[in-house]
Coordinates of C-alpha atoms in Angstrom, one line a residue:
P1 CA -6.1 -29.0 32.3
S2 CA -5.7 -27.7 35.8
T3 CA -8.8 -25.5 35.4
V4 CA -10.9 -28.5 34.4
A5 CA -9.6 -30.5 37.5
L6 CA -10.4 -27.5 39.7
L7 CA -14.0 -27.4 38.6
Q8 CA -14.5 -31.1 38.5
N9 CA -14.0 -32.0 42.2
P10 CA -16.7 -29.7 43.7
V11 CA -19.2 -30.7 41.0
E12 CA -18.7 -34.4 41.7
E13 CA -19.0 -33.8 45.4
G14 CA -22.2 -31.7 44.9
A15 CA -23.8 -34.5 42.8
T16 CA -24.0 -36.7 46.0
G17 CA -26.6 -34.4 47.5
G18 CA -26.6 -32.6 50.9
D19 CA -25.9 -29.0 51.8
T20 CA -24.3 -27.2 48.9
S21 CA -23.5 -24.0 50.7
G22 CA -20.2 -25.3 52.1
L23 CA -19.2 -26.7 48.7
T24 CA -19.8 -23.3 47.2
V25 CA -17.7 -21.6 49.8
S26 CA -14.9 -24.1 49.4
F27 CA -15.1 -23.8 45.6
F28 CA -14.5 -20.1 45.7
N29 CA -11.8 -20.5 48.3
M30 CA -10.0 -22.9 46.0
I31 CA -10.0 -20.3 43.2
W32 CA -9.4 -17.1 45.2
G33 CA -8.0 -18.3 48.5
E34 CA -4.7 -16.9 49.5
E35 CA -2.7 -20.2 50.0
A36 CA -4.5 -22.7 47.8
G37 CA -5.1 -20.1 45.1
E38 CA -1.4 -19.4 44.6
E39 CA -0.5 -23.1 44.5
E40 CA -3.2 -23.8 42.0
Q41 CA -2.2 -20.8 39.9
A42 CA 1.4 -21.9 39.8
K43 CA 0.3 -25.5 38.9
K44 CA -2.0 -24.2 36.2
Q45 CA 0.7 -22.1 34.6
E46 CA 3.1 -25.0 34.6
E47 CA 0.6 -27.3 33.0
D48 CA -0.4 -24.7 30.4
V49 CA 3.2 -24.2 29.4
Q50 CA 3.6 -28.0 29.0
A51 CA 0.3 -28.3 27.1
L52 CA 1.3 -25.5 24.7
S53 CA 4.7 -27.0 24.1
H54 CA 3.1 -30.4 23.3
A55 CA 0.6 -28.8 20.9
K56 CA 3.4 -27.1 19.0
V57 CA 5.3 -30.4 18.7
L58 CA 2.1 -32.0 17.3
A59 CA 1.5 -29.2 14.9
S60 CA 5.1 -29.3 13.6
Q61 CA 4.8 -33.1 13.0
C62 CA 1.7 -32.6 10.9
H63 CA 3.6 -30.5 8.3
I64 CA 0.6 -28.4 7.6
E65 CA 2.6 -26.1 5.3
E66 CA 2.8 -29.0 2.8
L67 CA -0.9 -28.7 2.2
F68 CA -0.1 -25.4 0.4
S69 CA 3.4 -26.0 -1.0
K70 CA 2.4 -29.4 -2.5
S71 CA -1.2 -28.7 -3.3
R72 CA -0.6 -29.6 -7.0
D73 CA -0.5 -33.2 -5.8
L74 CA -3.9 -33.1 -4.2
P75 CA -7.2 -34.0 -5.9
L76 CA -8.9 -31.0 -7.5
E77 CA -11.9 -31.3 -5.1
T78 CA -9.5 -31.1 -2.1
V79 CA -7.8 -28.1 -3.6
K80 CA -11.2 -26.5 -4.1
H81 CA -12.0 -26.8 -0.4
L82 CA -8.5 -25.6 0.5
I83 CA -9.1 -22.5 -1.7
D84 CA -12.5 -22.1 -0.1
A85 CA -11.0 -21.9 3.4
L86 CA -8.3 -19.4 2.3
M87 CA -10.9 -17.3 0.5
R88 CA -13.0 -17.1 3.7
G89 CA -9.9 -16.4 5.7
S90 CA -9.1 -13.4 3.5
G91 CA -12.6 -12.0 3.8
G92 CA -14.5 -13.6 0.9
S93 CA -17.5 -15.8 0.8
G94 CA -15.7 -18.9 -0.5
C95 CA -16.3 -21.0 -3.6
V96 CA -18.1 -23.9 -1.9
V97 CA -21.8 -23.4 -1.3
D98 CA -22.7 -23.9 2.4
D99 CA -26.4 -23.5 3.1
T100 CA -26.0 -24.1 6.8
E101 CA -23.7 -21.0 7.3
P102 CA -25.5 -17.7 7.0
E103 CA -23.6 -15.0 5.2
S104 CA -22.6 -12.0 7.3
P105 CA -21.4 -8.7 5.9
R106 CA -17.7 -8.5 5.9
P107 CA -15.7 -5.4 6.6
T108 CA -13.7 -4.3 3.5
T109 CA -11.7 -1.5 4.9
Q110 CA -8.7 -1.5 7.1
R111 CA -10.4 0.9 9.5
E112 CA -13.3 -1.6 10.1
M113 CA -11.2 -4.5 11.2
L114 CA -8.7 -5.2 14.0
N115 CA -5.0 -5.4 13.3
D116 CA -4.9 -9.1 14.0
E117 CA -7.8 -9.8 11.7
L118 CA -6.3 -7.7 8.9
L119 CA -3.0 -9.6 9.3
C120 CA -4.9 -12.9 9.1
R121 CA -6.6 -11.9 5.9
V122 CA -3.3 -10.8 4.4
Y123 CA -1.6 -14.1 5.2
S124 CA -4.6 -16.0 3.9
L125 CA -4.4 -14.1 0.6
E126 CA -0.7 -14.8 0.4
W127 CA -1.3 -18.6 0.8
L128 CA -4.2 -18.4 -1.6
T129 CA -1.9 -16.9 -4.2
N130 CA 0.7 -19.6 -3.6
V131 CA -1.9 -22.4 -4.0
V132 CA -3.0 -20.9 -7.4
A133 CA 0.6 -20.7 -8.5
N134 CA 1.4 -24.2 -7.4
N135 CA -1.4 -25.5 -9.5
E136 CA -0.1 -24.1 -12.8
N137 CA -0.6 -27.6 -14.4
R138 CA -4.4 -27.2 -14.0
F139 CA -4.7 -23.4 -13.9
D140 CA -7.8 -23.4 -16.2
E141 CA -9.6 -25.4 -13.5
V142 CA -8.4 -23.6 -10.4
W143 CA -8.6 -20.0 -11.6
P144 CA -12.4 -19.9 -12.0
F145 CA -12.6 -20.6 -8.2
V146 CA -10.8 -17.4 -7.3
S147 CA -11.1 -15.0 -10.1
Q148 CA -14.2 -13.2 -8.7
H149 CA -12.7 -13.2 -5.3
F150 CA -9.7 -11.2 -6.6
E151 CA -11.8 -8.9 -8.7
D152 CA -14.1 -8.1 -5.7
G153 CA -11.1 -7.5 -3.5
I154 CA -9.6 -5.0 -5.9
A155 CA -13.0 -3.4 -6.7
S156 CA -13.5 -2.7 -3.0
V157 CA -11.0 0.1 -3.2
A158 CA -13.9 2.3 -4.6
S159 CA -16.0 1.7 -1.4
T160 CA -13.2 2.7 1.0
P161 CA -14.4 5.7 3.1
A162 CA -12.6 8.9 2.7
N163 CA -10.6 10.6 5.4
P164 CA -11.7 14.2 6.3
G165 CA -10.4 16.5 3.6
E166 CA -8.8 13.7 1.7
G167 CA -9.7 11.1 -0.9
A168 CA -10.5 7.5 -0.1
Q169 CA -7.5 5.5 0.8
P170 CA -7.1 1.9 -0.3
S171 CA -6.4 -0.5 2.6
L172 CA -3.4 -2.8 2.9
L173 CA -5.6 -5.6 1.9
V174 CA -6.5 -4.0 -1.5
E175 CA -2.8 -3.4 -2.2
R176 CA -2.1 -7.1 -1.5
Y177 CA -4.8 -8.1 -3.9
V178 CA -3.2 -6.0 -6.7
V179 CA 0.2 -7.5 -5.9
S180 CA -1.1 -11.0 -5.8
V181 CA -2.7 -10.7 -9.3
L182 CA 0.6 -9.4 -10.7
R183 CA 2.5 -12.1 -8.9
I184 CA 0.3 -14.7 -10.5
C185 CA 1.1 -13.2 -14.0
T186 CA 4.8 -13.3 -13.3
M187 CA 5.1 -16.6 -11.5
F188 CA 4.3 -18.7 -14.4
N189 CA 6.8 -19.3 -17.1
E190 CA 5.1 -18.4 -20.4
C191 CA 1.6 -18.3 -18.8
E192 CA -1.0 -18.6 -21.5
A193 CA -3.7 -17.1 -19.3
V194 CA -2.3 -13.6 -18.9
D195 CA -5.4 -12.0 -20.4
T196 CA -7.7 -13.8 -18.0
V197 CA -5.7 -12.9 -14.9
L198 CA -5.1 -9.2 -15.9
A199 CA -8.8 -8.7 -16.4
T200 CA -9.2 -8.6 -12.6
L201 CA -7.3 -5.3 -12.6
R202 CA -10.0 -3.5 -14.6
P203 CA -11.4 -1.8 -11.5
L204 CA -8.1 0.1 -11.1
R205 CA -8.9 2.3 -14.1
S206 CA -12.4 3.1 -12.9
E207 CA -13.4 6.7 -12.7
S208 CA -14.2 6.1 -9.1
L209 CA -10.5 5.6 -8.3
S210 CA -9.4 8.9 -6.8
A211 CA -6.0 10.5 -7.4
S212 CA -4.9 9.7 -3.9
Q213 CA -5.8 6.1 -4.3
A214 CA -3.9 5.8 -7.6
E215 CA -0.9 7.5 -6.0
I216 CA -0.7 4.9 -3.2
L217 CA -1.1 2.0 -5.5
G218 CA 1.3 3.5 -8.1
E219 CA 4.6 1.8 -7.2
R220 CA 3.0 -1.6 -6.8
V221 CA 1.1 -1.4 -10.1
T222 CA 3.9 -0.1 -12.3
S223 CA 6.6 -2.3 -10.9
G224 CA 4.4 -5.4 -11.3
L225 CA 3.4 -4.4 -14.8
L226 CA 7.0 -3.9 -15.9
M227 CA 8.0 -7.3 -14.6
M228 CA 5.0 -9.0 -16.1
L229 CA 5.6 -7.4 -19.5
K230 CA 9.2 -8.6 -19.6
L231 CA 8.3 -12.2 -18.6
N232 CA 4.9 -12.8 -20.2
G233 CA 4.2 -9.8 -22.4
P234 CA 4.3 -11.8 -25.7
H235 CA 1.5 -14.0 -24.4
I236 CA -1.0 -11.2 -24.2
R237 CA -3.5 -11.8 -27.0
Q238 CA -6.6 -9.7 -26.5
Q239 CA -6.9 -6.1 -27.5
Q240 CA -8.8 -5.2 -24.3
T241 CA -5.8 -6.4 -22.3
W242 CA -3.3 -4.3 -24.2
E243 CA -5.6 -1.3 -23.8
L244 CA -5.8 -2.0 -20.0
V245 CA -2.0 -2.1 -19.7
F246 CA -1.5 1.2 -21.6
E247 CA -4.2 2.9 -19.6
L248 CA -2.7 1.8 -16.3
C249 CA 0.7 3.1 -17.5
R250 CA -0.9 6.4 -18.6
M251 CA -2.3 6.8 -15.0
Y252 CA 1.2 7.1 -13.7
A253 CA 2.8 9.2 -16.5
H254 CA 3.2 12.1 -14.1
H255 CA 3.1 10.3 -10.8
P256 CA 4.6 12.4 -7.9
R257 CA 6.7 9.4 -6.8
P258 CA 9.7 9.0 -9.1
I259 CA 9.8 5.2 -8.7
A260 CA 6.2 4.8 -10.0
S261 CA 6.6 7.2 -13.0
A262 CA 10.0 5.7 -13.9
A263 CA 8.6 2.1 -13.8
A264 CA 5.6 3.2 -15.9
L265 CA 7.9 4.9 -18.4
E266 CA 10.2 1.9 -18.7
A267 CA 7.1 -0.3 -19.2
V268 CA 5.9 1.9 -22.1
Q269 CA 9.4 1.9 -23.6
H270 CA 9.4 -1.9 -23.4
L271 CA 6.0 -2.1 -25.0
V272 CA 6.8 0.1 -28.0
T273 CA 10.3 -1.2 -28.6
E274 CA 10.2 -5.0 -27.8
L275 CA 6.5 -5.9 -28.0
T276 CA 5.3 -3.7 -30.9
R277 CA 4.9 -6.7 -33.2
Y278 CA 2.4 -8.3 -30.8
L279 CA 0.2 -5.2 -30.6
P280 CA -3.1 -5.3 -32.5
L281 CA -3.4 -2.6 -35.1
P282 CA -6.1 -0.5 -33.2
V283 CA -3.8 -0.4 -30.2
L284 CA -0.8 1.2 -32.1
S285 CA -2.4 4.6 -32.0
L286 CA -2.9 4.3 -28.3
A287 CA 0.7 3.3 -27.9
I288 CA 1.9 6.4 -29.7
E289 CA -0.5 8.6 -27.7
V290 CA 0.7 7.3 -24.3
S291 CA 4.4 7.5 -25.4
C292 CA 3.9 11.1 -26.3
E293 CA 2.4 11.9 -22.9
F294 CA 5.4 10.4 -21.2
H295 CA 7.6 12.6 -23.2
D296 CA 5.6 15.7 -22.4
M297 CA 4.6 16.4 -26.0
P298 CA 1.7 18.9 -26.0
D299 CA 0.2 17.6 -29.2
P300 CA 0.5 13.9 -29.9
T301 CA -0.4 14.4 -33.6
I302 CA 2.9 16.3 -34.3
D303 CA 5.4 13.9 -35.7
P304 CA 4.8 11.0 -33.3
Y305 CA 7.3 8.6 -34.9
P306 CA 10.4 9.9 -33.2
A307 CA 8.6 9.7 -29.8
A308 CA 7.5 6.2 -30.5
A309 CA 10.9 5.2 -31.6
A310 CA 12.4 6.7 -28.5

């Protein structure tokens, strides 16, 4: 406010006509003059502090957080626009077509964006995940808005540039995409759409995923899979989903980090002991094969039943 007042007086005086040179000199004296400048600066700082405090009070009275925490009570069209804003905030193109806004290439790697921008995208992704979870009652209508966004975010790990002498490293944002997908699978009690959500993890078993990338994502993936299998494993219906789960566990059979390999082993044990009756017949052979790999058996065709039972 003080800056506006400072600029306004000389402009109004100059509008009356006459010699403007004196006005110009007095204008700069008001800004950089020794005496007047210090007074104006102190006044400006005081007014800015008051204005900021007032703005915070107004923001707190609006209860903006309830837009996210109570989004299930909003009309679907409103939720769609809320999701669109969060998708754009996390680096996506949104789910609402806007012909007036030209698309600009977005950086997909941590190295290409500033820390504050990366943090903003992570927070937007967290809120987006919460909105999806809060709309469990209409999940079939909400998930199509964001499914491609999650899949693109996870698939971007393959385009991450490599460090000199090392494999490509997934950014923090990619890691959060993986965690968000697994959170969605575990947030719902008896979620019937586990197959649909887990399909977004398919890029993780791509051949383009290097060993170093898999190592970094290992703990997140295996811990999330284990939790998901214990809560919603019986609701997996499709053969492709079971194959994806076993392949992801197989990736971490010999993970250098004990936490990842232990979680993967526990996930496989839970699969073959608690969920065997849910496995399609063609997946049973894969289950035995992966179990043997975890038990360091050189030949999975040699008496596989004790290994499967273990």
